[in-house]
XYZ file of C-alpha atoms in Angstrom:
738
model
C 38.626 -25.629 32.115
C 35.295 -27.012 30.869
C 33.484 -24.472 33.040
C 35.491 -21.601 31.559
C 34.918 -22.835 27.995
C 31.210 -23.089 28.722
C 31.145 -19.543 30.073
C 33.020 -18.245 27.076
C 30.646 -20.029 24.688
C 27.692 -18.699 26.627
C 28.897 -15.133 26.548
C 29.764 -15.265 22.854
C 26.207 -16.450 22.279
C 24.842 -13.603 24.387
C 27.075 -11.069 22.670
C 25.900 -12.204 19.250
C 22.360 -11.933 20.530
C 23.174 -8.394 21.624
C 24.481 -7.585 18.157
C 21.244 -8.883 16.680
C 19.383 -6.758 19.191
C 21.237 -3.705 17.903
C 20.402 -4.567 14.288
C 16.682 -5.042 14.820
C 14.324 -2.124 14.455
C 11.974 -2.217 17.416
C 8.399 -1.093 17.199
C 7.338 2.010 19.125
C 6.126 1.725 22.687
C 2.827 3.455 21.916
C 0.545 3.812 20.134
C 0.041 0.802 17.892
C 2.538 0.824 15.032
C 1.273 1.080 11.487
C 0.782 -2.106 9.540
C -0.368 -2.597 5.979
C -3.729 -3.927 7.183
C -4.468 -0.649 8.967
C -3.820 1.769 6.112
C -5.954 2.876 3.215
C -5.131 1.376 -0.162
C -6.026 3.633 -3.097
C -6.197 2.655 -6.716
C -6.194 4.908 -9.761
C -9.018 2.769 -11.142
C -11.276 2.954 -8.143
C -12.352 5.689 -5.746
C -12.643 3.181 -2.935
C -10.130 2.310 -0.255
C -10.112 -0.157 2.611
C -9.476 0.602 6.246
C -9.424 -2.253 8.698
C -10.488 -0.979 12.088
C -8.226 -2.120 14.891
C -11.042 -3.288 17.095
C -14.121 -3.825 14.929
C -13.970 -6.227 11.977
C -14.964 -4.866 8.592
C -16.057 -7.093 5.739
C -13.425 -7.254 3.066
C -14.664 -5.921 -0.283
C -14.857 -8.297 -3.191
C -12.211 -8.283 -5.889
C -14.763 -6.583 -8.122
C -14.181 -3.431 -6.081
C -10.670 -3.353 -7.552
C -8.976 -2.912 -4.182
C -5.195 -3.016 -4.096
C -3.720 -5.765 -1.970
C -1.117 -5.068 0.692
C 1.706 -3.019 -0.751
C 4.860 -5.084 -1.185
C 7.714 -4.774 1.254
C 10.638 -2.692 0.018
C 12.512 -4.564 -2.669
C 15.789 -6.213 -1.753
C 18.441 -5.144 -4.222
C 21.089 -7.572 -5.390
C 24.316 -5.601 -5.087
C 26.592 -8.245 -6.587
C 26.250 -6.710 -10.046
C 26.419 -3.036 -9.024
C 28.613 -0.776 -11.140
C 29.434 2.885 -10.499
C 27.702 5.438 -12.729
C 28.861 8.661 -11.054
C 32.290 9.694 -9.719
C 30.818 9.999 -6.197
C 29.058 6.624 -6.156
C 30.136 4.514 -3.164
C 32.377 1.509 -3.611
C 30.548 -1.557 -4.883
C 30.847 -5.081 -3.523
C 33.141 -6.073 -6.380
C 35.320 -2.996 -5.830
C 35.663 -3.665 -2.094
C 36.608 -7.267 -2.867
C 39.195 -6.070 -5.363
C 40.667 -3.636 -2.815
C 40.882 -6.482 -0.322
C 42.674 -8.672 -2.868
C 45.127 -5.914 -3.780
C 45.996 -5.256 -0.148
C 46.549 -8.946 0.615
C 49.579 -8.871 -1.653
C 50.918 -5.574 -0.300
C 54.045 -5.743 1.850
C 52.247 -4.236 4.825
C 49.740 -7.087 4.969
C 51.919 -10.058 4.065
C 53.098 -10.702 7.599
C 51.126 -12.676 10.154
C 50.764 -9.608 12.383
C 47.266 -8.759 13.599
C 45.460 -6.449 11.196
C 42.034 -4.921 10.724
C 40.359 -2.658 8.185
C 38.630 0.155 10.022
C 37.348 1.832 6.892
C 37.235 1.102 3.166
C 35.366 3.830 1.323
C 35.571 5.729 -1.936
C 38.382 8.242 -2.108
C 36.450 10.950 -3.857
C 38.124 12.441 -6.932
C 39.418 15.982 -6.865
C 36.513 18.408 -6.601
C 37.456 20.297 -9.761
C 37.286 17.046 -11.762
C 33.890 16.123 -10.330
C 32.501 19.573 -11.156
C 33.612 19.195 -14.782
C 32.287 15.647 -15.152
C 28.907 15.112 -16.769
C 26.860 12.026 -17.554
C 28.241 10.279 -20.604
C 31.845 11.181 -19.823
C 34.348 8.465 -19.033
C 34.303 7.471 -15.376
C 36.983 9.183 -13.332
C 39.599 6.819 -11.845
C 38.161 4.843 -8.961
C 40.230 4.814 -5.787
C 39.622 3.555 -2.269
C 40.563 5.332 0.937
C 41.557 2.698 3.469
C 42.182 3.068 7.193
C 43.841 -0.012 8.649
C 45.702 -1.118 11.732
C 48.597 -3.532 11.391
C 50.718 -4.729 14.301
C 49.321 -2.007 16.550
C 49.956 0.881 14.158
C 47.386 2.927 12.208
C 47.743 3.486 8.464
C 45.915 5.522 5.823
C 46.233 4.126 2.322
C 44.987 4.994 -1.136
C 44.303 2.060 -3.455
C 43.928 2.611 -7.191
C 41.346 -0.021 -8.074
C 42.247 -0.157 -11.770
C 46.043 -0.218 -11.563
C 46.375 -1.934 -8.193
C 48.789 0.718 -6.975
C 48.841 1.351 -3.220
C 50.044 4.597 -1.655
C 50.625 4.832 2.088
C 49.703 8.300 3.309
C 51.625 10.172 5.991
C 49.451 10.369 9.125
C 51.808 12.575 11.107
C 52.110 12.452 14.873
C 48.425 12.953 15.632
C 47.058 11.168 18.673
C 44.067 8.898 18.609
C 42.950 5.778 16.838
C 40.554 5.020 13.972
C 36.838 4.400 14.347
C 36.180 1.082 16.061
C 35.152 -1.841 13.909
C 32.001 -3.778 14.714
C 34.329 -6.637 15.635
C 36.146 -4.392 18.123
C 32.873 -3.601 19.836
C 31.430 -7.103 19.947
C 34.621 -8.845 21.031
C 35.108 -6.306 23.815
C 31.730 -7.161 25.328
C 32.589 -10.827 25.894
C 36.297 -10.434 26.714
C 35.762 -9.746 30.455
C 34.302 -13.244 30.902
C 37.774 -14.690 30.487
C 38.622 -13.019 33.808
C 37.736 -15.023 36.911
C 37.534 -11.935 39.124
C 34.952 -10.405 36.802
C 32.841 -13.574 36.765
C 32.991 -13.761 40.537
C 31.922 -10.127 40.848
C 28.916 -10.649 38.582
C 27.735 -13.658 40.567
C 28.270 -11.826 43.863
C 26.082 -9.018 42.507
C 23.283 -11.572 42.178
C 23.238 -11.701 38.384
C 23.213 -14.963 36.447
C 25.745 -14.997 33.649
C 23.009 -16.030 31.249
C 21.224 -12.737 32.011
C 24.277 -10.565 31.406
C 24.450 -7.882 28.694
C 27.517 -5.665 28.350
C 28.283 -2.536 26.349
C 31.599 -1.255 24.916
C 32.066 2.340 26.089
C 34.675 4.674 24.632
C 36.698 6.304 27.373
C 37.705 9.638 25.857
C 41.112 10.850 26.959
C 42.102 11.900 30.474
C 45.875 11.751 30.690
C 49.119 9.978 29.975
C 48.125 6.753 31.709
C 45.645 6.158 28.873
C 48.149 6.611 26.054
C 50.041 4.189 23.808
C 47.393 1.470 23.725
C 43.780 1.185 22.646
C 41.609 0.982 25.716
C 37.885 0.584 26.187
C 35.603 0.388 29.173
C 32.878 -2.218 29.548
C 29.806 -1.889 31.739
C 27.111 -4.474 32.183
C 23.391 -4.861 32.760
C 20.870 -7.521 33.684
C 18.535 -8.679 30.905
C 16.376 -10.714 33.261
C 12.702 -9.972 32.773
C 13.012 -7.301 30.074
C 14.375 -6.500 26.634
C 15.225 -3.058 27.993
C 18.347 -4.075 29.872
C 19.562 -0.443 29.798
C 17.188 0.220 32.703
C 18.878 -2.478 34.824
C 22.492 -1.315 35.232
C 24.951 -3.120 37.478
C 25.969 0.245 38.885
C 29.580 1.026 39.710
C 31.066 -1.982 37.938
C 33.488 -0.906 35.195
C 36.049 -3.023 33.371
C 39.043 -1.346 31.719
C 40.071 -3.472 28.758
C 42.946 -3.496 26.304
C 41.019 -3.569 23.032
C 43.814 -5.234 21.057
C 44.918 -7.965 23.472
C 41.495 -8.252 25.201
C 43.375 -8.205 28.508
C 41.432 -6.965 31.531
C 43.566 -4.095 32.811
C 41.448 -3.094 35.790
C 38.111 -3.811 37.430
C 36.416 -1.036 39.396
C 33.577 -2.223 41.609
C 32.188 0.630 43.696
C 28.442 0.113 43.670
C 27.757 -3.040 45.636
C 25.315 -1.223 47.918
C 23.209 -0.101 44.942
C 20.466 -2.529 43.922
C 19.837 -3.457 40.316
C 16.559 -1.728 39.329
C 13.539 -3.971 38.854
C 12.469 -5.056 35.374
C 8.793 -4.119 35.907
C 7.427 -1.546 33.437
C 10.689 -1.218 31.537
C 9.857 -3.174 28.372
C 8.855 -0.941 25.462
C 7.852 -3.549 22.880
C 4.269 -3.296 21.691
C 3.793 -7.068 21.971
C 4.147 -6.978 25.762
C 2.005 -3.911 26.482
C -1.400 -4.090 28.109
C -3.435 -2.183 25.558
C -6.391 -0.074 26.583
C -8.555 0.553 23.483
C -9.653 3.881 24.934
C -6.048 5.068 24.728
C -5.829 4.630 20.946
C -5.819 8.313 20.079
C -5.847 8.354 16.290
C -7.058 6.253 13.409
C -4.506 5.016 10.877
C -3.275 7.689 8.493
C -1.407 7.384 5.248
C -0.545 9.686 2.356
C -1.660 7.978 -0.845
C -0.132 8.568 -4.279
C -2.171 6.701 -6.899
C 0.180 7.872 -9.646
C 3.211 6.954 -7.587
C 5.846 9.259 -6.133
C 7.026 12.333 -8.022
C 10.723 11.623 -7.569
C 13.054 9.263 -9.366
C 16.353 7.699 -8.374
C 18.576 7.261 -11.415
C 21.551 4.904 -11.440
C 20.912 4.018 -7.781
C 22.139 7.345 -6.342
C 20.975 10.372 -8.365
C 17.730 11.732 -6.899
C 15.513 13.986 -9.014
C 12.396 15.627 -7.634
C 10.401 18.697 -8.624
C 13.075 21.383 -9.120
C 15.852 19.550 -7.232
C 18.500 17.000 -8.053
C 21.300 15.663 -5.870
C 23.583 12.681 -5.363
C 22.840 10.518 -2.332
C 24.914 7.793 -0.712
C 25.214 6.016 2.629
C 28.516 6.315 4.469
C 29.836 4.224 7.390
C 31.051 7.249 9.339
C 28.760 10.130 8.314
C 25.592 8.102 7.819
C 24.268 9.952 4.760
C 26.105 12.203 2.314
C 24.268 14.645 0.042
C 26.375 15.885 -2.895
C 25.995 18.097 -5.951
C 22.691 19.581 -4.810
C 21.198 21.749 -7.550
C 17.897 23.597 -7.881
C 16.182 24.649 -11.100
C 15.723 28.341 -11.722
C 12.031 28.935 -12.573
C 12.882 31.707 -15.046
C 15.890 30.373 -16.942
C 15.239 26.651 -16.438
C 18.920 26.296 -15.522
C 20.017 23.838 -12.816
C 21.967 26.024 -10.387
C 24.553 24.829 -7.877
C 23.679 25.187 -4.194
C 25.789 22.716 -2.204
C 28.682 20.518 -3.250
C 28.558 18.264 -0.195
C 26.749 18.040 3.133
C 26.752 15.480 5.940
C 26.930 14.857 9.665
C 30.595 15.335 10.551
C 30.555 14.531 14.277
C 28.317 13.995 17.307
C 29.579 14.933 20.772
C 27.609 13.584 23.747
C 29.087 14.469 27.162
C 27.328 13.211 30.308
C 27.336 15.508 33.326
C 28.334 13.108 36.087
C 31.958 13.409 37.306
C 31.896 10.227 39.431
C 34.126 7.218 38.850
C 31.745 5.174 36.673
C 30.534 8.114 34.601
C 33.127 10.880 34.098
C 34.511 9.310 30.897
C 31.121 9.079 29.125
C 31.790 11.806 26.576
C 31.030 10.062 23.316
C 32.031 11.013 19.774
C 29.471 8.877 17.997
C 30.706 9.328 14.416
C 34.456 9.187 14.968
C 34.436 6.492 17.650
C 31.530 4.225 16.717
C 30.700 5.156 13.113
C 27.361 6.935 12.724
C 26.598 4.984 9.555
C 27.815 1.698 11.016
C 25.158 2.109 13.712
C 22.372 2.868 11.208
C 19.568 0.350 11.462
C 17.259 -0.995 8.741
C 14.281 1.337 8.535
C 10.829 0.002 9.346
C 8.372 0.462 6.451
C 5.166 2.364 7.358
C 6.591 3.494 10.713
C 10.047 4.891 9.990
C 9.071 5.786 6.436
C 5.661 6.090 4.774
C 4.220 4.138 1.900
C 5.827 4.901 -1.485
C 9.233 5.471 0.139
C 12.324 4.438 -1.780
C 14.917 2.508 0.231
C 18.668 2.605 -0.255
C 21.123 0.091 1.178
C 24.594 0.747 2.507
C 27.486 -1.411 1.293
C 30.275 -1.410 3.865
C 33.406 -3.386 4.699
C 33.791 -5.534 7.810
C 36.967 -5.612 9.862
C 38.520 -8.253 7.615
C 37.608 -6.282 4.489
C 34.663 -8.465 3.516
C 31.798 -6.387 2.077
C 28.352 -6.598 3.635
C 25.022 -4.898 3.038
C 23.110 -2.769 5.545
C 19.618 -3.140 4.128
C 17.152 -0.250 3.948
C 19.539 2.129 5.660
C 18.164 5.269 3.979
C 14.698 6.125 2.741
C 13.472 8.849 0.402
C 9.844 9.956 0.387
C 7.529 12.849 -0.306
C 5.925 14.449 2.718
C 2.745 16.472 3.100
C 1.598 17.457 6.581
C -1.014 20.020 5.633
C 1.573 22.800 5.615
C 1.223 25.829 3.388
C 3.764 26.896 0.767
C 2.306 30.382 0.492
C -1.089 32.037 0.798
C -2.987 35.297 0.691
C -6.643 36.182 1.112
C -7.952 39.681 0.527
C -9.956 41.386 3.220
C -13.603 42.133 2.292
C -12.899 45.860 2.693
C -10.908 45.783 -0.573
C -13.878 44.458 -2.525
C -11.652 41.814 -4.137
C -12.610 38.166 -3.623
C -9.139 36.626 -3.688
C -8.034 33.530 -1.843
C -4.843 31.996 -3.160
C -3.152 29.137 -1.292
C -0.495 26.625 -2.292
C 0.220 23.394 -0.417
C 3.733 22.576 0.731
C 4.986 19.166 -0.385
C 8.577 18.308 0.440
C 11.072 15.553 -0.263
C 12.714 13.887 2.736
C 15.912 11.833 2.912
C 15.988 9.954 6.219
C 18.282 7.704 8.176
C 18.123 6.468 11.758
C 21.108 5.338 13.797
C 20.844 3.373 17.022
C 24.105 4.078 18.821
C 23.529 1.457 21.523
C 20.769 2.976 23.673
C 20.204 6.265 21.814
C 18.408 6.622 18.487
C 19.083 9.527 16.148
C 16.824 10.384 13.221
C 18.431 12.648 10.632
C 16.282 14.209 7.897
C 17.390 16.243 4.899
C 14.213 17.909 3.676
C 14.084 19.664 0.303
C 11.385 22.243 -0.461
C 10.250 23.556 -3.820
C 11.028 27.134 -2.729
C 14.730 26.216 -2.654
C 14.999 25.726 1.110
C 16.841 22.759 2.634
C 15.886 21.851 6.199
C 18.172 19.589 8.214
C 16.436 18.072 11.212
C 17.754 15.853 14.003
C 15.419 13.809 16.181
C 16.463 12.180 19.452
C 14.704 9.071 20.704
C 15.609 5.652 22.052
C 16.533 4.857 25.629
C 18.299 6.908 28.255
C 21.610 5.800 29.671
C 20.672 5.589 33.336
C 22.410 5.276 36.660
C 21.455 2.930 39.463
C 20.695 4.410 42.886
C 19.514 3.249 46.282
C 16.735 5.875 46.254
C 13.167 4.995 45.351
C 11.650 8.428 46.057
C 12.927 11.995 45.997
C 11.990 12.395 49.669
C 14.929 10.106 50.528
C 17.501 12.348 48.858
C 19.440 14.601 51.246
C 18.918 18.242 50.396
C 22.507 18.965 49.369
C 23.189 15.767 47.442
C 23.679 16.086 43.700
C 22.047 13.218 41.816
C 23.533 14.484 38.533
C 20.133 13.903 37.014
C 16.494 13.061 37.684
C 14.984 10.152 39.616
C 12.869 8.547 36.876
C 11.694 5.397 38.608
C 12.600 3.356 41.652
C 16.420 3.026 41.782
C 16.845 4.711 38.370
C 18.460 8.121 37.678
C 18.475 9.681 34.228
C 21.796 11.537 34.023
C 21.921 15.052 32.549
C 23.771 15.190 29.242
C 24.206 17.185 26.036
C 24.026 16.310 22.354
C 25.943 18.282 19.744
C 25.599 17.393 16.069
C 28.065 19.184 13.796
C 27.326 19.405 10.070
C 29.761 19.899 7.221
C 28.195 22.096 4.504
C 30.313 22.790 1.438
C 28.175 25.508 -0.114
C 28.762 26.270 -3.793
C 26.341 29.093 -4.575
C 26.420 29.385 -8.378
C 30.051 28.331 -8.243
C 32.768 27.468 -5.747
C 34.106 30.922 -4.913
C 31.819 32.239 -2.191
C 31.974 34.610 0.776
C 30.490 34.552 4.266
C 28.518 37.634 5.314
C 27.457 38.389 8.885
C 24.391 40.597 8.491
C 24.258 42.141 11.937
C 20.910 43.578 13.028
C 21.540 46.652 15.142
C 19.307 49.114 16.932
C 19.471 52.641 15.608
C 18.125 55.692 17.457
C 16.434 58.533 15.637
C 17.650 62.087 15.988
C 15.521 64.565 17.953
C 12.670 65.734 15.722
C 13.497 63.234 12.979
C 10.496 60.961 13.561
C 7.833 60.092 16.111
C 9.773 56.828 16.412
C 12.607 56.623 18.934
C 14.380 53.630 17.423
C 14.454 51.158 14.521
C 16.587 48.282 13.262
C 19.284 48.404 10.624
C 21.051 45.543 8.834
C 24.832 46.013 8.618
C 26.687 43.644 6.263
C 30.140 42.470 7.336
C 32.004 40.296 4.846
C 34.343 37.891 6.658
C 37.927 38.271 5.456
C 39.481 35.397 7.411
C 38.372 32.399 9.460
C 38.307 34.196 12.794
C 35.813 36.706 11.381
C 33.427 33.787 10.883
C 33.664 32.138 14.306
C 30.137 32.750 15.559
C 28.444 32.232 18.906
C 24.711 32.839 18.626
C 23.336 35.663 20.774
C 19.652 36.385 21.238
C 20.173 40.095 21.934
C 22.851 40.617 19.301
C 21.124 38.995 16.315
C 22.512 38.399 12.867
C 21.704 36.671 9.646
C 24.432 34.457 8.210
C 24.739 34.510 4.438
C 26.909 32.587 2.021
C 27.002 34.612 -1.191
C 28.600 34.637 -4.597
C 29.733 38.230 -4.959
C 30.473 37.704 -8.642
C 26.845 36.784 -9.447
C 24.140 39.396 -9.024
C 20.393 39.522 -9.371
C 18.632 41.808 -11.827
C 18.613 44.600 -9.230
C 22.190 44.069 -8.065
C 22.056 41.868 -4.949
C 24.660 39.108 -4.634
C 23.031 35.694 -4.961
C 23.193 33.584 -1.830
C 21.790 31.280 0.784
C 21.470 31.956 4.483
C 21.844 29.633 7.426
C 18.813 29.962 9.686
C 19.558 28.471 13.138
C 16.745 26.695 14.946
C 16.500 25.970 18.630
C 19.980 25.035 19.746
C 22.214 24.778 22.819
C 25.810 25.793 23.507
C 28.399 23.840 25.462
C 28.944 25.231 28.961
C 31.956 23.061 29.794
C 35.319 24.664 30.561
C 37.492 24.876 27.468
C 40.320 23.170 29.359
C 38.117 20.244 30.424
C 39.551 17.211 28.569
C 36.246 16.300 26.879
C 35.764 19.872 25.665
C 39.315 19.978 24.309
C 38.370 17.019 22.122
C 34.969 18.558 21.374
C 36.278 22.099 20.814
C 34.389 22.238 17.521
C 31.334 23.002 19.708
C 32.935 26.168 21.150
C 31.139 28.073 18.387
C 27.901 27.293 16.619
C 29.220 28.492 13.244
C 32.636 28.200 11.643
C 33.782 28.864 8.084
C 36.956 27.327 6.677
C 38.560 27.273 3.232
C 37.858 24.032 1.397
C 40.478 21.403 2.194
C 39.837 17.781 1.271
C 41.718 16.615 4.376
C 39.490 18.636 6.740
C 36.212 16.715 6.785
C 35.767 15.421 10.320
C 35.198 18.102 12.967
C 36.759 15.952 15.698
C 39.728 14.921 13.559
C 40.492 11.905 11.398
C 41.422 9.656 14.349
C 39.000 10.496 17.145
C 39.228 7.500 19.454
C 41.352 8.503 22.489
C 42.431 11.656 20.653
C 43.633 14.663 22.624
C 41.968 17.353 20.519
C 44.941 18.566 18.485
C 43.295 17.801 15.103
C 39.868 19.432 15.293
C 37.904 22.095 13.453
C 38.820 24.536 16.245
C 42.536 23.956 15.623
C 42.250 24.303 11.845
C 40.272 27.526 12.158
C 42.952 29.133 14.339
C 45.157 29.353 11.246
C 42.910 32.289 10.284
C 43.166 31.611 6.556
C 41.546 33.924 3.974
C 37.925 33.003 3.167
C 36.623 35.915 1.075
C 35.781 34.889 -2.495
C 37.173 31.429 -1.818
C 35.868 27.885 -1.980
C 34.556 27.747 1.594
C 32.939 25.233 3.925
C 30.246 26.233 6.404
C 30.046 24.274 9.669
C 27.026 24.392 11.954
C 26.439 22.678 15.301
C 22.942 21.810 16.444
C 22.836 21.387 20.231
C 20.537 19.923 22.877
C 20.667 20.108 26.670
C 18.824 17.097 28.068
C 17.623 17.110 31.661
C 15.752 13.789 31.782
C 12.163 13.589 33.028
C 9.803 10.757 33.866
C 8.192 10.929 30.442
C 11.541 9.702 29.080
C 11.052 6.388 30.901
C 11.289 3.627 29.722
C 11.765 4.986 26.181
C 11.860 8.594 25.014
C 9.306 10.334 22.809
C 11.219 11.930 19.938
C 12.547 15.455 20.517
C 13.663 17.350 17.411
C 15.420 20.500 16.349
C 16.475 21.759 12.941
C 18.142 24.483 10.936
C 17.554 25.776 7.430
C 19.592 26.656 4.382
C 17.346 29.253 2.745
C 17.689 31.167 -0.526
C 18.471 34.847 -0.011
C 18.361 36.883 -3.231
C 19.149 33.641 -5.052
C 16.017 33.862 -7.216
C 14.618 36.931 -8.931
C 11.277 36.445 -7.158
C 9.219 33.834 -5.338
C 10.303 30.595 -7.080
C 7.008 28.806 -6.369
C 4.754 31.609 -7.563
C 3.558 29.575 -10.537
C 2.940 26.204 -8.902
C -0.722 25.160 -9.124
C -3.120 24.782 -6.196
C -4.716 21.455 -5.346
C -8.096 20.768 -6.941
C -10.483 17.987 -6.019
C -10.348 16.169 -9.359
C -6.584 15.629 -9.072
C -6.726 13.907 -5.698
C -7.703 10.334 -4.831
C -10.988 9.941 -3.017
C -10.554 7.393 -0.269
C -13.356 6.032 1.885
C -13.376 3.317 4.535
C -14.664 0.052 3.141
C -17.459 0.044 5.742
C -19.004 3.097 4.086
C -18.686 1.771 0.554
């Protein structure tokens, strides 16, 4: 008994250490991360800056040189006194505590039955009320949307924070369970140690229990034997000799666990002949690298703003920059939500509506290995794990540049207690030498004209570390009215152990399901699909979707020396099925969202267009169980009528769902969408065939798409912005040259 208690204590300790590991922000593998001592400090009162060389000491200037000291770390905000200023502001600490108090006295929670709060967030007011509300008006009633499980049953509740009234919503007969709580995940990692067979297996595999790290892995849905109870699979790794335990899998060992009772249902151990990969060369932390000074490619770089940033954040959540304003808030499931995005018209000065609400709705990550220990790895990162719950504190100077503004997330734990996720989101201005517009006249015209405008943008960034994988999501606003949404993939591959140390050992016909990255390590092929919810409100809520198909036209004999040309044919979608789009390279289209009731001076309907970037499409069979659940990736574009209950592309309850409550199902209703309040959905996709450069940690790979004005303005909206001139910019020099 003492031995078992010791093991349980030990594994709880290790699990808590693992949680801390997930909440740290690790420094990049290479090159040297930025630090405040490496970057130039510019002052408005002095043209001089300091730059401390990484390898050669430089004398520090005297205080007479008026050098700024190290910039302060981002300020820690005390959220205890937060109050809402806008109807869309997230719940405050005091509001979450009040919701918790109200629910304690509700009949549903009075019993001693097991219960957990899987989500406590703002229930946003009706859209029509929010659109009418303006600063100075009375605050709209504050309500909380609560997802809870009591005695093994899932509930959706609405809590009126002022009156204390609680309404239990009808959830219907949908399958699936709510997003896991952090407590679900952490407790599942240590639960197997209460099973003697599991402990024996670990020791027989040659792993000390003190070196064990385990991960909670959602299991998707693959049939009736997985129904009627919350199940999770647990797989483990060896931490010995490295922080990068992901590269040391105990291959073939999978524990099936009842997530509620923590009972071990089944242990599958089919990889005893596969060695645990060695720890050598797997650690990615800068502190353990052998640094070769000749490999330091670039000197420190920093964008300096002596007058400070050009944006403001009013009342904690209202961002104003250049010609943009929008509401910004962290969310435990979506990560970041952008609302009420408006852009100023350069002619009228009016703030014009562009987007009511935009966010990451779901992430679908299927791995392409059908074997026993891998077939179920088909993650829904937002609906199963909580994309925002996995967001990590951002690292100043490396995740976000100097002069960034940091925003915290305030979330509820499984028992309803509020907690703060510090520095979850950052906002900063970006300049990468890009050009907003330019034109130079050729000498043959005799006109000496060279007009160029720099492109400065505003970026909203978050980064989520969903166990091994890191996602960076940027919402980038440009002064020309364009919004660019970019997703970056980094972090660590989920790898498979193998007996092979070289490709010459692999039989010609054997499928590795991936790439041999290092000795005994296979990077398994997988996909990433990130689906965005985009409630476009172009100069009002009633919009239409237009497929502008670009078709080849042939000229008639004798009509022209040309044989062919292109013609744009506008097709206004009448119903949802008209707007189910699969991108085709040789059948191109533009995809416009327009307000047909608002026209430009010359008669074009005002609008925005979705400009797809590099993307990938799912190749899985539609009747494959993971694809049934991820059917929202069957098309890259969908358009649905606005419905407040249709926000999550994979359904409200995603965990172990069967795919009967997805975007694909809703869209089959084929509802009218012309001149309606419509929602645009777009899926950004990646196929990932791992390569050795992804080992032991992946360089970031990114893709993006744009929301671009199309006949929204009367002319180029940044025509009148000024060019840069030398006198307006700080002059920074290394201290050594001062």
